[in-house]
XYZ file of C-alpha atoms in Angstrom:
406
model
C 39.205 4.954 -81.657
C 35.727 3.778 -82.588
C 35.532 0.511 -84.494
C 32.434 -0.476 -86.435
C 31.742 -4.188 -86.791
C 28.469 -5.487 -88.194
C 26.688 -2.278 -87.252
C 27.986 -2.241 -83.656
C 30.241 0.609 -82.553
C 32.980 -0.369 -80.126
C 34.933 2.411 -78.403
C 38.532 1.306 -78.031
C 40.547 3.646 -75.822
C 44.315 3.636 -75.720
C 47.151 5.977 -74.944
C 47.836 8.747 -77.447
C 51.283 9.504 -78.733
C 52.958 12.474 -77.173
C 51.397 15.491 -78.914
C 54.195 17.487 -79.304
C 51.055 16.091 -101.107
C 50.046 15.662 -103.615
C 47.868 13.110 -105.503
C 49.035 10.719 -108.173
C 49.047 12.835 -111.303
C 46.598 12.386 -114.165
C 46.560 15.616 -116.129
C 48.845 18.475 -117.019
C 48.109 21.358 -114.707
C 48.144 25.088 -115.473
C 50.885 27.168 -113.931
C 49.677 28.884 -110.793
C 49.428 32.655 -110.830
C 50.099 34.486 -107.614
C 48.260 37.470 -106.220
C 47.280 38.855 -102.851
C 43.658 38.946 -103.888
C 41.894 36.501 -106.156
C 38.737 36.237 -108.239
C 37.366 33.160 -106.506
C 34.378 34.971 -105.058
C 33.094 35.502 -108.610
C 32.283 31.814 -108.922
C 29.579 32.307 -106.282
C 27.044 33.610 -108.766
C 27.515 30.562 -110.990
C 27.191 27.829 -108.378
C 24.483 29.095 -106.054
C 26.608 30.926 -103.512
C 26.162 34.517 -102.414
C 28.877 36.757 -103.794
C 31.465 37.562 -101.172
C 30.418 34.943 -98.647
C 29.544 31.311 -98.752
C 25.911 30.299 -98.417
C 25.751 27.349 -95.988
C 25.332 24.101 -97.877
C 23.665 21.143 -96.217
C 26.437 18.734 -97.081
C 26.157 15.071 -96.247
C 27.970 11.832 -96.848
C 25.358 10.275 -99.102
C 27.280 8.185 -101.609
C 26.619 7.372 -105.235
C 24.510 4.519 -106.623
C 21.317 2.700 -105.825
C 22.446 0.551 -102.934
C 24.575 2.468 -100.470
C 23.860 3.413 -96.894
C 22.588 6.956 -96.748
C 24.334 8.596 -93.795
C 22.575 11.893 -93.357
C 22.884 12.265 -89.580
C 19.407 11.875 -88.199
C 17.510 12.214 -91.471
C 16.254 9.823 -94.066
C 16.981 10.601 -97.705
C 13.912 12.406 -98.921
C 13.414 14.339 -95.704
C 13.526 18.115 -96.045
C 17.135 19.261 -95.920
C 17.064 22.560 -97.761
C 18.483 21.058 -100.966
C 17.926 18.063 -103.219
C 19.566 14.726 -102.561
C 22.907 14.090 -104.175
C 22.583 12.511 -107.575
C 21.952 8.786 -107.399
C 21.138 8.616 -103.688
C 18.455 6.088 -102.901
C 15.261 7.673 -101.615
C 13.632 6.039 -98.629
C 16.749 4.331 -97.275
C 17.070 4.248 -93.504
C 19.689 6.570 -92.113
C 21.999 5.188 -89.447
C 24.968 7.241 -88.285
C 26.765 4.016 -87.398
C 26.766 3.092 -91.073
C 28.199 6.367 -92.369
C 31.747 6.440 -93.668
C 33.424 8.312 -90.825
C 36.283 9.571 -92.985
C 33.996 11.080 -95.616
C 31.912 12.666 -92.870
C 35.006 14.149 -91.201
C 36.073 15.760 -94.466
C 32.778 16.794 -96.006
C 29.723 16.650 -93.735
C 30.230 20.075 -92.167
C 29.745 23.444 -93.833
C 33.291 24.791 -93.567
C 36.540 24.072 -95.365
C 38.539 21.137 -93.981
C 42.288 20.696 -94.302
C 44.382 17.557 -94.626
C 48.021 16.803 -95.305
C 49.909 14.024 -97.049
C 52.716 11.571 -96.473
C 55.650 11.602 -96.199
C 55.520 14.060 -93.331
C 59.307 13.960 -92.879
C 59.809 15.262 -96.431
C 61.920 12.176 -97.184
C 60.861 11.577 -100.791
C 63.743 9.616 -102.294
C 64.317 6.791 -99.832
C 62.565 4.912 -97.070
C 61.055 7.374 -94.545
C 61.503 6.537 -90.841
C 58.371 4.651 -89.809
C 58.321 5.658 -86.151
C 58.867 9.305 -86.986
C 56.172 9.297 -89.675
C 53.627 7.690 -87.357
C 54.414 10.110 -84.525
C 53.981 13.018 -86.929
C 50.677 11.570 -88.142
C 49.383 11.556 -84.569
C 50.719 15.081 -84.106
C 48.990 16.292 -87.276
C 45.708 14.924 -85.943
C 46.317 16.628 -82.592
C 46.940 20.077 -84.100
C 43.746 19.953 -86.145
C 44.278 18.356 -89.546
C 41.155 16.534 -90.730
C 42.741 14.078 -93.164
C 45.963 12.155 -93.786
C 46.562 11.129 -97.402
C 48.843 8.423 -98.827
C 50.126 8.047 -102.377
C 50.276 5.015 -104.687
C 53.801 4.857 -106.158
C 54.970 1.262 -106.752
C 58.355 2.086 -108.319
C 60.995 4.744 -107.973
C 61.355 6.663 -111.238
C 63.968 9.450 -110.978
C 62.139 11.543 -113.556
C 59.082 11.575 -111.271
C 61.166 13.102 -108.438
C 59.782 11.173 -105.457
C 58.186 7.947 -104.252
C 55.496 9.262 -101.926
C 55.582 7.500 -98.582
C 57.451 4.548 -100.234
C 55.440 1.907 -98.375
C 52.467 0.331 -100.128
C 49.341 2.406 -99.708
C 47.016 0.033 -97.872
C 49.403 -1.564 -95.341
C 50.707 1.928 -94.612
C 47.272 3.387 -93.905
C 46.417 0.375 -91.756
C 49.514 1.082 -89.662
C 48.636 4.774 -89.418
C 45.084 3.852 -88.395
C 46.432 1.971 -85.392
C 48.193 5.123 -84.162
C 45.438 7.687 -84.774
C 41.853 7.968 -83.609
C 39.446 10.043 -85.687
C 41.338 11.638 -88.575
C 40.184 10.643 -92.074
C 42.545 8.362 -93.995
C 42.698 8.960 -97.733
C 44.435 7.660 -100.837
C 45.668 10.284 -103.286
C 45.394 8.332 -105.365
C 45.225 4.591 -106.129
C 46.090 3.977 -109.791
C 43.253 1.612 -110.662
C 44.403 0.369 -114.091
C 47.600 -1.047 -112.530
C 45.735 -3.095 -109.904
C 43.099 -5.789 -110.124
C 39.800 -4.345 -108.858
C 39.221 -7.314 -106.542
C 42.591 -6.700 -104.856
C 41.825 -2.997 -104.435
C 38.304 -3.694 -103.167
C 39.499 -6.186 -100.544
C 42.503 -4.143 -99.388
C 40.435 -0.971 -99.127
C 37.586 -2.666 -97.264
C 40.109 -4.208 -94.863
C 41.700 -0.839 -94.038
C 38.251 0.683 -93.685
C 37.209 -1.991 -91.167
C 40.450 -1.790 -89.200
C 40.253 2.010 -89.025
C 36.629 2.206 -87.900
C 35.282 3.318 -91.273
C 37.731 6.160 -91.891
C 38.956 5.362 -95.419
C 38.243 7.705 -98.339
C 39.437 6.303 -101.650
C 40.961 8.697 -104.147
C 41.325 6.864 -107.464
C 43.223 7.747 -110.633
C 44.504 6.518 -113.982
C 48.131 7.476 -113.369
C 50.693 9.244 -115.526
C 53.903 7.222 -115.119
C 54.022 5.310 -118.395
C 56.940 2.980 -117.480
C 54.760 1.464 -114.751
C 52.246 0.367 -117.359
C 55.006 -1.505 -119.187
C 56.197 -3.025 -115.901
C 52.728 -4.375 -115.090
C 51.989 -5.434 -118.660
C 49.068 -3.003 -118.792
C 47.967 -1.071 -121.868
C 48.316 2.645 -121.163
C 45.987 3.438 -124.046
C 43.184 1.521 -122.308
C 43.573 3.155 -118.909
C 40.368 5.188 -119.215
C 38.254 2.106 -119.926
C 39.988 0.057 -117.205
C 39.299 2.879 -114.753
C 35.561 2.885 -115.471
C 35.392 -0.908 -115.262
C 37.252 -0.932 -111.944
C 34.936 1.652 -110.387
C 31.870 -0.378 -111.379
C 33.426 -3.673 -110.279
C 34.538 -2.453 -106.849
C 31.137 -1.012 -106.057
C 29.471 -4.263 -107.082
C 31.869 -6.244 -104.865
C 31.232 -4.013 -101.853
C 27.481 -3.689 -102.151
C 26.344 -7.106 -103.234
C 26.599 -10.624 -101.871
C 27.817 -13.191 -104.393
C 27.543 -10.668 -107.239
C 27.982 -11.272 -110.937
C 30.838 -8.952 -111.916
C 32.797 -8.367 -115.110
C 36.234 -7.033 -114.172
C 36.856 -5.811 -117.723
C 39.485 -6.593 -120.332
C 41.184 -9.919 -119.655
C 40.870 -9.587 -115.867
C 38.148 -12.200 -115.435
C 34.938 -11.904 -113.465
C 32.502 -13.496 -111.030
C 29.351 -15.451 -111.803
C 27.637 -15.357 -108.419
C 29.547 -18.211 -106.769
C 32.112 -16.119 -104.854
C 31.713 -13.217 -102.448
C 34.317 -10.640 -101.471
C 34.847 -10.218 -97.722
C 35.051 -8.104 -95.676
C 32.598 -5.471 -96.817
C 33.356 -1.845 -95.863
C 32.008 -0.647 -92.524
C 29.358 1.512 -94.211
C 28.513 -1.024 -96.922
C 30.504 0.875 -99.551
C 33.416 3.290 -99.842
C 33.481 6.871 -101.141
C 35.394 7.192 -104.409
C 37.038 10.472 -105.417
C 38.302 10.430 -109.015
C 41.509 12.427 -109.284
C 42.148 14.834 -112.113
C 40.066 13.923 -115.113
C 41.067 10.240 -114.934
C 40.489 10.134 -118.715
C 36.766 10.804 -118.215
C 34.358 13.640 -118.906
C 33.262 15.915 -116.087
C 29.729 14.587 -116.611
C 30.908 11.016 -115.998
C 32.875 12.087 -112.929
C 29.861 13.927 -111.540
C 27.556 10.963 -112.065
C 29.913 8.233 -110.838
C 32.174 9.852 -108.253
C 31.375 10.805 -104.669
C 33.529 13.902 -105.037
C 36.371 15.261 -107.160
C 40.009 15.541 -106.092
C 42.010 17.916 -108.246
C 45.418 19.528 -108.367
C 46.484 23.040 -107.566
C 44.841 25.415 -110.027
C 45.277 29.165 -110.529
C 42.276 31.007 -109.198
C 40.741 32.003 -112.541
C 40.984 28.401 -113.749
C 39.620 27.030 -110.492
C 36.589 29.260 -110.890
C 35.599 27.610 -114.175
C 36.353 24.102 -112.882
C 34.104 24.628 -109.882
C 31.293 25.922 -112.070
C 31.571 22.868 -114.344
C 31.676 20.543 -111.344
C 28.599 22.028 -109.693
C 26.728 21.806 -112.997
C 27.635 18.118 -113.329
C 27.590 16.992 -109.694
C 25.441 19.379 -107.657
C 26.704 19.619 -104.090
C 29.142 16.714 -104.190
C 32.423 17.829 -102.624
C 35.408 19.299 -104.428
C 38.895 18.807 -102.957
C 42.191 20.281 -104.113
C 45.843 19.512 -103.419
C 48.482 22.229 -103.115
C 51.710 23.053 -101.340
C 51.931 25.826 -98.756
C 55.128 27.075 -97.142
C 54.822 29.510 -94.247
C 57.342 32.339 -94.360
C 58.855 33.617 -91.122
C 57.210 36.999 -91.694
C 53.444 36.526 -91.094
C 52.672 39.405 -93.481
C 54.900 38.191 -96.342
C 53.385 38.431 -99.814
C 52.982 35.178 -101.759
C 55.493 33.800 -104.209
C 55.057 30.792 -106.420
C 56.658 27.459 -105.482
C 56.141 24.097 -107.143
C 52.398 23.321 -106.928
C 51.647 26.100 -104.505
C 52.836 29.162 -102.615
C 55.273 30.453 -100.040
C 53.670 33.242 -98.007
C 53.009 34.602 -94.558
C 50.205 33.061 -92.574
C 48.030 36.175 -93.030
C 47.899 35.617 -96.781
C 47.490 31.843 -96.377
C 44.451 32.256 -94.112
C 42.907 34.754 -96.520
C 43.612 32.455 -99.481
C 41.992 29.453 -97.808
C 38.974 31.569 -96.890
C 38.659 32.545 -100.553
C 38.743 28.877 -101.522
C 35.995 28.177 -98.996
C 33.866 31.034 -100.298
C 34.261 29.713 -103.830
C 33.012 26.258 -102.878
C 36.146 24.181 -102.241
C 35.339 21.671 -99.497
C 38.743 20.208 -98.632
C 42.360 21.092 -99.310
C 45.190 18.590 -99.112
C 48.218 20.695 -98.242
C 51.859 19.819 -98.308
C 53.166 21.768 -95.315
C 56.739 23.013 -95.194
C 58.765 25.819 -93.696
C 60.243 28.573 -95.837
C 63.748 27.732 -94.640
C 66.562 25.447 -95.731
C 66.329 22.979 -92.845
C 62.781 21.734 -92.466
C 61.436 20.741 -89.053
C 58.214 18.851 -89.858
C 56.856 18.847 -86.309
C 57.405 22.576 -86.013
C 55.856 23.107 -89.445
C 52.713 21.168 -88.505
C 52.444 22.983 -85.179
C 52.884 26.409 -86.767
C 50.334 25.631 -89.441
C 47.865 24.436 -86.826
C 48.298 27.460 -84.573
C 48.530 30.213 -87.193
C 46.225 28.838 -89.905
C 43.928 25.994 -88.834
C 42.915 27.589 -85.534
C 41.864 30.726 -87.430
C 39.719 28.824 -89.914
């Protein structure tokens, strides 16, 4: 694992483990429609892609705002790259690969579709998942080719909500996973900002980012579990405003020294006499709003570093991608869905909750259609189409029959 400390990269080698989701919800989602073929290629003409195949996009991990590190692998912002800079990127900043967020780069800097998966990997969603087993599966998922591991933010068990994610608090959990993996991106899907003080989120996230060698990508949301707002004494009607204030406050805490910050509402603020430490390894962290987060697409495009959305039927996804490209240019689009591999590799798809059960032939074709349309990352819940799930076997099968072919 490579750690980044004050601009110095330290390669820490250790023994590997034996190699052998979904985001917090923010919006009602359309029911998925199933078909062997889909219309996703039609979005190409609306977002600058060539119909039927994806035109290579010079993606980078340039992050929003005036003060971040640029991270464009060997180029300075403003150098010729074949496309304009992402909105808000500071022209003239010095590029230094050591100061790029490694997780964001792993997920989005290349041209092809990347694939991640989410906790819990043991499919234990009602009680405490076995820590050792989860960590071993995380290392196995990295070994078979997954690019990201995503954790949820679910403070309470609410039977109506059906599950509690990985149960353990998001940031300590990802710190533990970081110690047992090497290069895979670590993501939150997603931290419910209005339920947490922005200074707590900023410090916890920066800490995990430092301990993981700059691998943290922060999905953020407004949440949809109303009883939690009552439990925390938060006003659910103000969640959209609290979300915007938290995004601005966290970026100010990461990027500035002794900043003046208004945390919003009755959450206090700073007047330049206190400084949050540590800062993230790259000087800031990528923020991916999840769902609409009670904001307009224009706000999300201007203030987010990407957009994390839920499983959408293909016709609906087409329009969402067109709106996103119009608002955000080439900033990445990620989507969460569930995929179950049938025993028959040629099996036609059938709808399951938030995704599909199908043979790997259809799954590969479906993911290629997503890539052609302009989806940059998919967060898949992987399961077997059988009564008794074997998570290690499911990850291995998905790696060998799907990821290796992408």
